[in-house]
Each structure stands twice: as C-alpha cells, then as structure tokens.
Short mmCIF file of C-alpha atoms and ligand atoms in Angstrom, two decimals:
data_model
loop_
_atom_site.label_atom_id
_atom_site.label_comp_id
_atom_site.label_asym_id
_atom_site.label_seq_id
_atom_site.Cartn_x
_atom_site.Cartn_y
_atom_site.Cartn_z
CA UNK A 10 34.56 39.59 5.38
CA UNK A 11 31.57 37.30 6.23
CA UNK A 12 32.27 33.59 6.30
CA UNK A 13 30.03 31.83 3.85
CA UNK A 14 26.73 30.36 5.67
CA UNK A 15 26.68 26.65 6.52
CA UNK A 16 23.83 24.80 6.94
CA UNK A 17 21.75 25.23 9.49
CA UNK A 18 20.71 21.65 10.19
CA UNK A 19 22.08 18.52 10.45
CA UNK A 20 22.52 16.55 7.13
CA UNK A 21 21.35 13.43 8.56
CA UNK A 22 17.99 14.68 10.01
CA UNK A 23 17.25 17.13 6.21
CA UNK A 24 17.96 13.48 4.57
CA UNK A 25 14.85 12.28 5.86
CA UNK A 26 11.24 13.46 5.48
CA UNK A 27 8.19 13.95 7.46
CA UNK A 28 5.85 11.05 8.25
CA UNK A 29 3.64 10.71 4.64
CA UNK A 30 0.68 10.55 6.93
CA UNK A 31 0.46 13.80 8.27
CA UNK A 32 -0.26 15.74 5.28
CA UNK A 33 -3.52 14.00 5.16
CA UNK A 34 -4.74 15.13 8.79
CA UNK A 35 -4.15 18.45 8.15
CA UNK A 36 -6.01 18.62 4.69
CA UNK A 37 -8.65 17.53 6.63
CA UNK A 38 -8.26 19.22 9.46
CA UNK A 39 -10.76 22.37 9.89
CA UNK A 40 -13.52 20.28 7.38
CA UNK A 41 -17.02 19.94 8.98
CA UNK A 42 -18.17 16.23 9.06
CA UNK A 43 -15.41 14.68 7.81
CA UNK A 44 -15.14 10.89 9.25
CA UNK A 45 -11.05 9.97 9.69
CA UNK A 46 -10.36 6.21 9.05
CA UNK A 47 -6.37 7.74 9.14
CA UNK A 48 -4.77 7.86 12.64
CA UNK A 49 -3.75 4.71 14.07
CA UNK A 50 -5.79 4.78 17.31
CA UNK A 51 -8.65 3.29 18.97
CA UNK A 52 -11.47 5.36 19.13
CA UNK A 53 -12.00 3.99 22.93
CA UNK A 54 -11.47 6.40 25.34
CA UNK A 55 -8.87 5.37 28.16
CA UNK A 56 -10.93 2.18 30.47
CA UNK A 57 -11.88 4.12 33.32
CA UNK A 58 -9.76 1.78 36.07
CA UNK A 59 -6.48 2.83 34.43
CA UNK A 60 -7.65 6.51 34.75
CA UNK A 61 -8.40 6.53 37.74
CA UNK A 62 -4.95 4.89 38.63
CA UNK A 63 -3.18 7.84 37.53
CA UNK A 64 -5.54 10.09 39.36
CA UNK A 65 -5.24 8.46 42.45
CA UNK A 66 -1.63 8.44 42.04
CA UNK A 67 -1.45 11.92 41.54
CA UNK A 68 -3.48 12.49 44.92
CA UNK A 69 -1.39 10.51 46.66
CA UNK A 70 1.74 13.24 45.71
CA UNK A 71 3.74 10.93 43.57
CA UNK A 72 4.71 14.07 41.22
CA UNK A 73 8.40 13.33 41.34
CA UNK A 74 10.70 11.69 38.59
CA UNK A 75 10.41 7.70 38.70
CA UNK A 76 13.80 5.80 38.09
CA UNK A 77 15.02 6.44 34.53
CA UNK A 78 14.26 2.29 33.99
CA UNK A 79 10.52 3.21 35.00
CA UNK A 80 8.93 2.15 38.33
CA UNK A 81 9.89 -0.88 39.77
CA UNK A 82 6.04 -2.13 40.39
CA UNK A 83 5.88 -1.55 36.70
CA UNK A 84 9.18 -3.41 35.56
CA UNK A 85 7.70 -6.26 38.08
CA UNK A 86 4.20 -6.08 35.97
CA UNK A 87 6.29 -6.12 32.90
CA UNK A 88 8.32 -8.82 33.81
CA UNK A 89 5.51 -11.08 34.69
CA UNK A 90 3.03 -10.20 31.34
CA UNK A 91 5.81 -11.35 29.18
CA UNK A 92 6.66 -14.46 31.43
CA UNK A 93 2.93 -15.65 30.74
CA UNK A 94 2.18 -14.34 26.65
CA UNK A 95 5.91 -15.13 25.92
CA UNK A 96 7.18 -17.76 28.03
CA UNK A 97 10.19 -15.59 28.63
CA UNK A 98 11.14 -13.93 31.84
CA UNK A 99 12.80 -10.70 32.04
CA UNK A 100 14.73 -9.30 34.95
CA UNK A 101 13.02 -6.27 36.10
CA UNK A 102 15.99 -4.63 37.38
CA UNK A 103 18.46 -5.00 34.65
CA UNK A 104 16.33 -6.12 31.48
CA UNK A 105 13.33 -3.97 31.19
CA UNK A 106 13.06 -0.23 30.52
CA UNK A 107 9.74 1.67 30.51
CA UNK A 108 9.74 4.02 27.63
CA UNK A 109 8.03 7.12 25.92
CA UNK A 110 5.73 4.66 23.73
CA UNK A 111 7.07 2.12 21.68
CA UNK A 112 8.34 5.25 19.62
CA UNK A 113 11.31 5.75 22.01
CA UNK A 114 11.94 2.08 22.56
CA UNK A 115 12.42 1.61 18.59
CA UNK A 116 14.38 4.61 18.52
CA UNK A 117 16.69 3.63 21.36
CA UNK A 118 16.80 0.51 20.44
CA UNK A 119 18.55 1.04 17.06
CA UNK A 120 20.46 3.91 18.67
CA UNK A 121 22.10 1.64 21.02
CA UNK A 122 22.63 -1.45 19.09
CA UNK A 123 24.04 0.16 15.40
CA UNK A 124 26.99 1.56 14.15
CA UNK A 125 27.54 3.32 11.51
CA UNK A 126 27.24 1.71 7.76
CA UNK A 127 25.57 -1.11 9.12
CA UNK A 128 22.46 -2.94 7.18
CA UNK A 129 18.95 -3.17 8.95
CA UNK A 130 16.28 -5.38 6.85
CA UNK A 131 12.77 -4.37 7.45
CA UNK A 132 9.51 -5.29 5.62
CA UNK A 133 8.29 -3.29 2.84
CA UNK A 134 5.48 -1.86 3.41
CA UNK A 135 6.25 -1.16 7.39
CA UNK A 136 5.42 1.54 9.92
CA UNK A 137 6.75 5.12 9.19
CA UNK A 138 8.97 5.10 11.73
CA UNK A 139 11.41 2.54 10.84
CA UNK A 140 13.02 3.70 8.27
CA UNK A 141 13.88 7.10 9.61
CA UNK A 142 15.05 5.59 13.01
CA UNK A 143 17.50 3.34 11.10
CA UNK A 144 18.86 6.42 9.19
CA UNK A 145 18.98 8.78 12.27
CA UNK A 146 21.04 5.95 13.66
CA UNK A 147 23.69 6.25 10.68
CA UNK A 148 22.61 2.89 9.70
CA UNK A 149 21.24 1.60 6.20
CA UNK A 150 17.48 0.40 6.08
CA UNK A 151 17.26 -2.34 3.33
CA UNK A 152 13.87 -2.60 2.66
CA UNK A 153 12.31 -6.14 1.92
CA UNK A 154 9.24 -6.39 -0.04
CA UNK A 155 5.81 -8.45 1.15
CA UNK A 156 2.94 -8.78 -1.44
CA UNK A 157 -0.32 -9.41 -1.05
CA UNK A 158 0.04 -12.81 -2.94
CA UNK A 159 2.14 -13.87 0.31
CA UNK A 160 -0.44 -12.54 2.48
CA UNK A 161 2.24 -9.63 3.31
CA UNK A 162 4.53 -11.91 5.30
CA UNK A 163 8.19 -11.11 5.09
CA UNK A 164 9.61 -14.54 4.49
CA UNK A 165 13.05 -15.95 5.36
CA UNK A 166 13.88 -16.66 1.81
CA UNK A 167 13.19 -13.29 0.63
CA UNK A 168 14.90 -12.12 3.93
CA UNK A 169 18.11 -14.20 2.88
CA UNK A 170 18.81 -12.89 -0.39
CA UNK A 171 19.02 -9.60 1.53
CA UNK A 172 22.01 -10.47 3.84
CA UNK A 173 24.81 -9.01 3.28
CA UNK A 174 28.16 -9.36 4.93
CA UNK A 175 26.95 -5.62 6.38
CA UNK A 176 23.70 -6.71 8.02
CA UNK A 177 23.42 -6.26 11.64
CA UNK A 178 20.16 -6.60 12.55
CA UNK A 179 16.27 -7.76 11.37
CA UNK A 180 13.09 -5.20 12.18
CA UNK A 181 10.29 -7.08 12.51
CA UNK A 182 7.05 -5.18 12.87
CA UNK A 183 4.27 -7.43 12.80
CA UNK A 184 1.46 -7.65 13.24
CA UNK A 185 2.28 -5.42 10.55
CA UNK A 186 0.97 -1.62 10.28
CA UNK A 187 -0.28 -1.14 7.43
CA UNK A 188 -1.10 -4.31 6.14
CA UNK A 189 -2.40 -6.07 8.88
CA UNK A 190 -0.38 -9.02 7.72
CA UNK A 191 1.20 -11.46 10.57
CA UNK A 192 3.48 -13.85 10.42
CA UNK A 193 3.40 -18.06 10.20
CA UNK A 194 5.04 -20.00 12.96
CA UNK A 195 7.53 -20.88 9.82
CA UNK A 196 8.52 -17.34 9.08
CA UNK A 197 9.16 -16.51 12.76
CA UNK A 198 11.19 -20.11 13.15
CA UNK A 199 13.02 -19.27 9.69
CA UNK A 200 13.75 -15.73 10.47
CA UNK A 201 15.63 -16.71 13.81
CA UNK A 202 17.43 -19.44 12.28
CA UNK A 203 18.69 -17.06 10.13
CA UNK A 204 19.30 -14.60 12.82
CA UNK A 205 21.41 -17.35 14.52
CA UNK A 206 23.48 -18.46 11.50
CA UNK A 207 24.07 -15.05 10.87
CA UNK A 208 24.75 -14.00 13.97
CA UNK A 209 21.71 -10.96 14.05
CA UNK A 210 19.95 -8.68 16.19
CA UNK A 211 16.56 -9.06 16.11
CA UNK A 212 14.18 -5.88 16.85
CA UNK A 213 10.79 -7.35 17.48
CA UNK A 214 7.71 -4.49 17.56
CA UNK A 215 5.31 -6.23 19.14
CA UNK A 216 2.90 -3.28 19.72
CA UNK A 217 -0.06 -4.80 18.23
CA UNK A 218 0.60 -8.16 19.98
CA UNK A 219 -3.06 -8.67 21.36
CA UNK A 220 -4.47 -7.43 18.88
CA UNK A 221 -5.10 -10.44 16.44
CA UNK A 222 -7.89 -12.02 15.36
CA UNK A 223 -8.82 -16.08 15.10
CA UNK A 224 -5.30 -16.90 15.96
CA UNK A 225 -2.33 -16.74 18.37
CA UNK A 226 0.42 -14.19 17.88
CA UNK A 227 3.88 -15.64 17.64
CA UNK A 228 6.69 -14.00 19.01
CA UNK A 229 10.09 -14.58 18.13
CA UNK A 230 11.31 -14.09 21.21
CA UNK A 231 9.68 -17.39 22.53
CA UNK A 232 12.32 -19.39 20.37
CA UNK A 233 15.02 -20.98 21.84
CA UNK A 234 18.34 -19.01 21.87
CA UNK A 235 16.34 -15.80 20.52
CA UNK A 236 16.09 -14.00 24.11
CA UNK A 237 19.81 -13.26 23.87
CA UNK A 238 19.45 -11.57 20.50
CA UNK A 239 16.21 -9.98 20.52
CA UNK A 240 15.12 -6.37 21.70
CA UNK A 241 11.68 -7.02 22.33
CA UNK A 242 9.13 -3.79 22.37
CA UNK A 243 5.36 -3.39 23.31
CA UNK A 244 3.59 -0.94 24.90
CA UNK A 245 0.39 -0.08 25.65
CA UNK A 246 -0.80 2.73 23.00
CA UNK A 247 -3.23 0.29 21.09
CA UNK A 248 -4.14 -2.85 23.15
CA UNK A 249 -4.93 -0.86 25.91
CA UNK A 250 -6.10 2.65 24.81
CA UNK A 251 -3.73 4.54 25.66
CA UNK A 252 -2.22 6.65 22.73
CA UNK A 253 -1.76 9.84 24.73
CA UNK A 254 -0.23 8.71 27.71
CA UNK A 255 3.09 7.73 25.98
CA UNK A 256 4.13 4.42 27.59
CA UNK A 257 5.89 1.41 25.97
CA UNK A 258 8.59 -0.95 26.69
CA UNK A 259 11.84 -2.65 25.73
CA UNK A 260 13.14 -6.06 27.07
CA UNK A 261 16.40 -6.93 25.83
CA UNK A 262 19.81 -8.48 27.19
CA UNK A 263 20.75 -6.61 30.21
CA UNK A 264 24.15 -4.85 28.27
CA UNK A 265 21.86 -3.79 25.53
CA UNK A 266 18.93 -2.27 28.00
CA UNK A 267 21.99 -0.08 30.02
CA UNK A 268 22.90 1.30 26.75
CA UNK A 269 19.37 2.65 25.77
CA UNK A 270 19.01 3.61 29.85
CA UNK A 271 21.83 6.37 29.10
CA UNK A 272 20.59 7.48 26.38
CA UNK A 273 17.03 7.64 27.11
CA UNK A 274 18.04 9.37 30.88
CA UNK A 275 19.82 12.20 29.22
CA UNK A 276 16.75 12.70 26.80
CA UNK A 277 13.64 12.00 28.35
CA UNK A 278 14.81 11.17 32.15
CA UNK A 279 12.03 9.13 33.09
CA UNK A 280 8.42 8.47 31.25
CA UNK A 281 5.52 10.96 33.18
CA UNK A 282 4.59 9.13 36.77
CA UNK A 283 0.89 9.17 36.41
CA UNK A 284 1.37 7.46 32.73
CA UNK A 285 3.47 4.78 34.48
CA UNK A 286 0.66 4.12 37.04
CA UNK A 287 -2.41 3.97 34.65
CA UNK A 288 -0.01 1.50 32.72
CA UNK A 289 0.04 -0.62 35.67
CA UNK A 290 -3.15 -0.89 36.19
CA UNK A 291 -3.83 -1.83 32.97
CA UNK A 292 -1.02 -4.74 33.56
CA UNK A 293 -3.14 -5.59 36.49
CA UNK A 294 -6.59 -5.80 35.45
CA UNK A 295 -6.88 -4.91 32.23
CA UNK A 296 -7.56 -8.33 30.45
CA UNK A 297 -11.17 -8.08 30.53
CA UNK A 298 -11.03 -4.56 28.86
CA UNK A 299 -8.99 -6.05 25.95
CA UNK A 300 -10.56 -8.81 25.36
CA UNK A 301 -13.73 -6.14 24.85
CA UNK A 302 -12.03 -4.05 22.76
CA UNK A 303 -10.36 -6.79 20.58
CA UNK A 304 -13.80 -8.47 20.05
CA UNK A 305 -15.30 -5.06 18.75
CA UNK A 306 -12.41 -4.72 16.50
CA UNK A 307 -13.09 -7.86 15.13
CA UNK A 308 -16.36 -7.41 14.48
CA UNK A 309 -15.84 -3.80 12.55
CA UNK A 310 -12.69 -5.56 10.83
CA UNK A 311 -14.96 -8.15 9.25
CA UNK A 312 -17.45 -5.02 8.01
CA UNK A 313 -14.77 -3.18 6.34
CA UNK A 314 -13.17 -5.50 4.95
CA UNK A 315 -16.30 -7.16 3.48
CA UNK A 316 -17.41 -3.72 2.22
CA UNK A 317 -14.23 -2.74 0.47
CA UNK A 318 -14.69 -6.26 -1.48
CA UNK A 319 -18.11 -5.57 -2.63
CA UNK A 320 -16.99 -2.33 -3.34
CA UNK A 321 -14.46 -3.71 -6.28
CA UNK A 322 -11.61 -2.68 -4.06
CA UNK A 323 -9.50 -5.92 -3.59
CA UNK A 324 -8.39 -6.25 0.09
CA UNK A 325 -6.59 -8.96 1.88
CA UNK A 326 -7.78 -10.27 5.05
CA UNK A 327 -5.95 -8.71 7.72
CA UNK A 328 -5.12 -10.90 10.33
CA UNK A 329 -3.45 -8.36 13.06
CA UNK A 330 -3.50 -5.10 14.02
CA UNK A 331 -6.46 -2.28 13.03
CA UNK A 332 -5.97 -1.51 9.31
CA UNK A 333 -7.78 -2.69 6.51
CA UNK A 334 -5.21 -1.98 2.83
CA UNK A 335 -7.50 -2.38 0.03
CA UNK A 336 -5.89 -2.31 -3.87
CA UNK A 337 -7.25 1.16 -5.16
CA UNK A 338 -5.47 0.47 -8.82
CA UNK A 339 -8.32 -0.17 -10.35
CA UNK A 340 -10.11 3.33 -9.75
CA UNK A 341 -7.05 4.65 -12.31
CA UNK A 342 -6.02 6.80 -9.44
CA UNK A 343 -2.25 6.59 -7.83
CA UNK A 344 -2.82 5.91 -3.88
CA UNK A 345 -1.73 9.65 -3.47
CA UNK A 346 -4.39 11.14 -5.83
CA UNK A 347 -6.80 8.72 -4.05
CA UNK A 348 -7.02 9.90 -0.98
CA UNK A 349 -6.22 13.52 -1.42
CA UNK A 350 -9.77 13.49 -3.86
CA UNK A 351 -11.86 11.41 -1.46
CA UNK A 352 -10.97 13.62 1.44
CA UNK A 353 -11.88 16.90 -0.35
CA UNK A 354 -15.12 14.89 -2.38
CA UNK A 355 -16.38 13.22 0.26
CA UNK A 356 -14.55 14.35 3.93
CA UNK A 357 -12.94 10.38 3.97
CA UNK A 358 -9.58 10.21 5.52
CA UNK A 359 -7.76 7.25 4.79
CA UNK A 360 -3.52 7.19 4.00
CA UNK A 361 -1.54 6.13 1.15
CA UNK A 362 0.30 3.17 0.67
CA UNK A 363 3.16 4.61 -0.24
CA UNK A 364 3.71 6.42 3.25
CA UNK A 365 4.94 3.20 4.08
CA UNK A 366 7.33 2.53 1.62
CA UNK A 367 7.55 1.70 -2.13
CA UNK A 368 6.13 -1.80 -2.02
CA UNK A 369 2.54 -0.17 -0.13
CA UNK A 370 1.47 1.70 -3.46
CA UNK A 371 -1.62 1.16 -5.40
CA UNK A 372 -3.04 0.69 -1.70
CA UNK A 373 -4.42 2.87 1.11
CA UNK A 374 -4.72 2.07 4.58
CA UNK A 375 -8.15 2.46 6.57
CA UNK A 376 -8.27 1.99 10.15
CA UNK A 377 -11.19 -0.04 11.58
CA UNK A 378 -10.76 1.62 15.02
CA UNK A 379 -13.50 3.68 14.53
CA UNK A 380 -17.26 3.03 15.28
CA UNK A 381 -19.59 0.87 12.99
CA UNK A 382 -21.55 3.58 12.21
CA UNK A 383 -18.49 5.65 11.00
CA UNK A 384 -16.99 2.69 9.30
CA UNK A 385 -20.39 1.79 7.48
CA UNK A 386 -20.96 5.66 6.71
CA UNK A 387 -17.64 6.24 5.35
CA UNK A 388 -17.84 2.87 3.16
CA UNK A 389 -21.08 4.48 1.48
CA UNK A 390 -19.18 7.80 1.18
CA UNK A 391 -16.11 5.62 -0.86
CA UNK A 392 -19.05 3.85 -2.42
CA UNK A 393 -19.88 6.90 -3.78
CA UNK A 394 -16.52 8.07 -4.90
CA UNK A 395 -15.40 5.23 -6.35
CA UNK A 396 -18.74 4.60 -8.34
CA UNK A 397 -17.51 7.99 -10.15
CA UNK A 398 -14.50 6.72 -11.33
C1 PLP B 415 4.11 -0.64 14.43
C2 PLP B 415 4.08 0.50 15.38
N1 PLP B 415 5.08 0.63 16.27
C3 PLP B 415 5.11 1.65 17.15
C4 PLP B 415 4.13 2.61 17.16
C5 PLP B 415 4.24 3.74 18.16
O1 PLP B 415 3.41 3.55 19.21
P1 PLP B 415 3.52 4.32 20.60
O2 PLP B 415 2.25 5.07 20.75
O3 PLP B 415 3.66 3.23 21.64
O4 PLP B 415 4.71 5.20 20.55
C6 PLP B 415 3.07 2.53 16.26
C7 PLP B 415 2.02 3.56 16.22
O5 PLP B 415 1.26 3.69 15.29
C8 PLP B 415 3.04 1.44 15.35
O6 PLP B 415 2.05 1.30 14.46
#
C-alpha cells in the first residue's frame, strides 16, 4: 500500500505569497514602448569610480571568499559613515556585517532576534518584504496603519495601542517605500521611548537614508540608549546605484550581529568580493555622486508630483525615498484594475497600493527614478487614461 502524499512544501513558506509587484513587470514585459515607473531603482547606471573598483579588484586576483562579516576595509568604511551621519560608532570587528542587500540584513535580522509567536509592529503600507520576513521567522506581523492625513507617519500613539504583552520588536522602514512618508523628530523620540519602556527591539531600514529631500533624516539609532536595542540596516542599492551588486549592511549589538553571522555563513558565506570593493569605493568617494543623484531626484520628484495634482490624482508630498503614491479613487477604478488597464491602454507601469498592505489601497506607487522625459511622457500617457474615465 502507498502512504498517502504529504505536502510537498513547507506550510510556512505556501502561507505566504509572492511579492504583489511582480505580476505587473511581467504583464509588461515583452510590450514595445512601454515606459516602467514600477521597479524601485535608479535609472543611473553604476558611477563609473565604483566600477572600476571592482574591476581593478578583480585584476588584482582577489577572487576568493572575503570573511563571512565582509572585508575588514569595508567594516572600517562602515564603521566610520555611520560614526559621521549617525553619531554612533560601530565596532567593525564584532558589530557590523556586510550583507546580500539590505534584503538579507532584514531577513537575518528578524531570523536572529524572534522566536516563535512573538509580535512585530510595522507600518501599514510598508515594503513587501516585511511582512513575509516576519512570518518566515514564525513571528506575527501586526500591521499599523499611516494615512495620508498624517502625512503617512507611523506615530507612537497609534504604535501604543498595538503593544501587546507579545510584542518583541518595532520595524521601522522609513523613509518609507511606498509612500515616501518620513518620520518627525517626535515620532522617532516617541517610538524609542516606547521601545525603552517596553523593553523592544528596534529594526531600523534605513536604505533610503540619503535620499531625502529639504530636510535631515532622523535615525533612531542616534537616541540615547537606542544603540543597544536597535539593528540598524542600509546598504547601498539606492543611494548609490547599485541594485545589482547586492550589498547592504547590519549594525547591531555585537551578540545580535554573531547570531545573523551563523546564519548568514551557512547560507550565503560571504557577499561577492568585487561587490564588496565597488561598495567601498563608493564609502570613499562617493558623496559627490549622491549628492548628484539626490538633486536630480528632487527635481523629477517635484514634476511628478505636481503633474499627478493637476491631473485630479491627489498625492501627498513625499518627503523620502523615490516614489510618488497618488489617490486613484476617484477614477472609480480599485488600485488593482488601475494599473493592470493603464499598462495594457497605454504601456504605463506603475504598482498597486495594496502590494503593500491593506492600508496602501485606492493608491499606486510611481517611481520618480526615471528620466524627465519618461516621467513627463508617461504623465501625458496617465493624462490620457485617466481623462477616459
Ligand atoms: C525599504 C526597502 N528595504 C530594503 C530593500 C532591499 O534593498 P536591497 O537591494 O539592498 O536588497 C528595498 C528595495 O526596494 C526597500 O525598498
């Protein structure tokens, strides 16, 4: 007799579903002249210097697997960025580990930090990522909603009334993808307070860091008390250009970092050489290159978002980040149905709210890292499909 078939796959992993996002790149991948406002990325190509670090580097035979906490030149860079933005110094040989992207990090981070059962508040709408990596950590997300009426902050009394006598920890993703919402110096001080009196890890994704715009980003981590209860991630993807080399970062309390080091050397081993060396350079001379890049976002930010208004399509100002999340209710279409017709009618990509969790519906997200000319181009093209509606 056969024994009946069990599942094939782990129940954990079926309970949660592809990125929302994706669907939307494939429908319109294949389609001539379509212009994609959808992927998170800058449209810059790599600054040459930080190329040509990882070339050299790769001339000079350094082929071999780095330390599983990342090279020590790069721990040393690390250390010191964070000293200067942050005011917090990190030790580079038991408090920093260079990661696949800030992908890994977040992943490791919760993977190292949860147990099972327990609570992780997060904002509502947030990056796809989170709430996966809290499940595939057997924890529970508890999702917090932001509104535009609060400018999309997640505030410490909305935070509050989520505690629970299970909550372990506070994901804080801001500059937030997608809403390009940051927070106020008295969220961030509110937040830890809370994270003190309730004794709370604090994950702080702090990917988009430079990338804000008439204003200072404010990291929690530059709070008194907070470096001992913070993991702090960044990484290079988006303030430097580098999507595809896969390099981020994690700074936490050295017994939290030697956690994620085992799991992340029986996984990945070590993030690729060349990758680690064109990060350093940007570490090392990269400022000018940002402050380039930021300035050009700016400028396209203000476009977009000034478009989408005269357009009828209410959007916030975003102060962070590269997305623009204009209110689409009033075209009668769900978010969904949005931009599944405006690919197809007019070959716009843009993503729906609601990839990003309940709270982002009635919204899409457009991403301004795209040339003026594309952004201006596709803004006639939603002109067009909106004016339909
Ligand atoms: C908030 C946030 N965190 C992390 C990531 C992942 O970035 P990386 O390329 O460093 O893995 C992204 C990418 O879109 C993001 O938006």
């Amino acid at each position: 007799m056969r024994a009946t078939r069990r599942p094939l796959v782990n129940a954990n992993v079926a309970r949660i579903s592809a990125s929302g996002i994706r669907k939307y790149f494939d429908l319109a991948a294949g389609l001539e002249g379509v212009i994609s406002l959808g992927v998170g990325e800058p449209d810059f190509v790599t600054p040459e210097r930080f190329r040509e670090a990882a070339i050299r580097s790769i001339r000079e035979g350094r082929t071999k697997y780095t330390s599983n906490y990342g090279i020590l030149e790069l721990r040393e860079a690390i250390s010191e960025h964070t000293a200067r933005l942050r005011g917090v110094r990190y030790d580079p040989a038991s408090e920093i580990l260079v990661t696949v992207g800030v992908s890994e990090a977040v992943d490791l981070a919760m993977r190292a930090t949860l147990n099972q059962g327990d609570e992780v508040i997060l904002a509502d709408p947030s990056y796809v990522a989170y709430v996966p990596g809290v499940v595939l950590a057997g924890a529970v997300p508890v999702p917090v909603p932001t509104d535009e009426a609060h400018d999309f902050r997640l505030r410490p009394e909305d935070v509050e009334r989520a505690i629970t006598p299970r909550t372990r920890a506070i994901l804080l993703g801001f500059p937030n993808n997608p809403t390009g919402g940051v927070l106020e110096p008295s969220d961030v001080k509110g937040i830890a307070e809370l994270a003190e009196r309730h004794d709370l890890l604090v994950y702080a994704d702090e990917i988009y860091d430079r990338l804000v715009y008439g204003r200072e980003h404010r990291s929690i981590v530059s709070l008194p008390g907070m470096k001992e209860r913070t993991v702090y991630l960044a990484g290079f993807s988006k303030s430097y250009a580098m999507t595809g080399w896969r390099v981020g970062y994690a700074c936490a309390p050295a017994e939290v970092i030697e956690q994620m080091m085992k799991i992340h050397q029986y996984t990945v081993m070590c993030v690729p050489t060349a990758g680690q060396y064109a990060a350093l350079e940007a570490l090392r001379s990269g400022e000018e290159e940002v402050r380039r890049m930021v300035a050009a976002y700016d400028e396209r930010r203000k476009v977009m978002l000034r478009r989408f208004n005269e357009l009828g399509l209410h959007c916030f100002e975003p102060r962070g980040a590269f997305y623009c999340f204009p209110n689409v209710t009033r075209t009668g279409l769900s978010d969904g149905e949005f931009s599944e017709r405006l690919i197809t009618e007019e070959k716009v990509v843009v993503v729906p709210g609601s990839a990003f969790g309940e709270r982002g519906a009635g919204h899409v997200r457009a991403c301004y890292a795209a040339s003026l000319e594309k952004i201006e181009e596709a803004c006639d093209r939603i002109a067009r499909f909106v004016g339909r509606r």
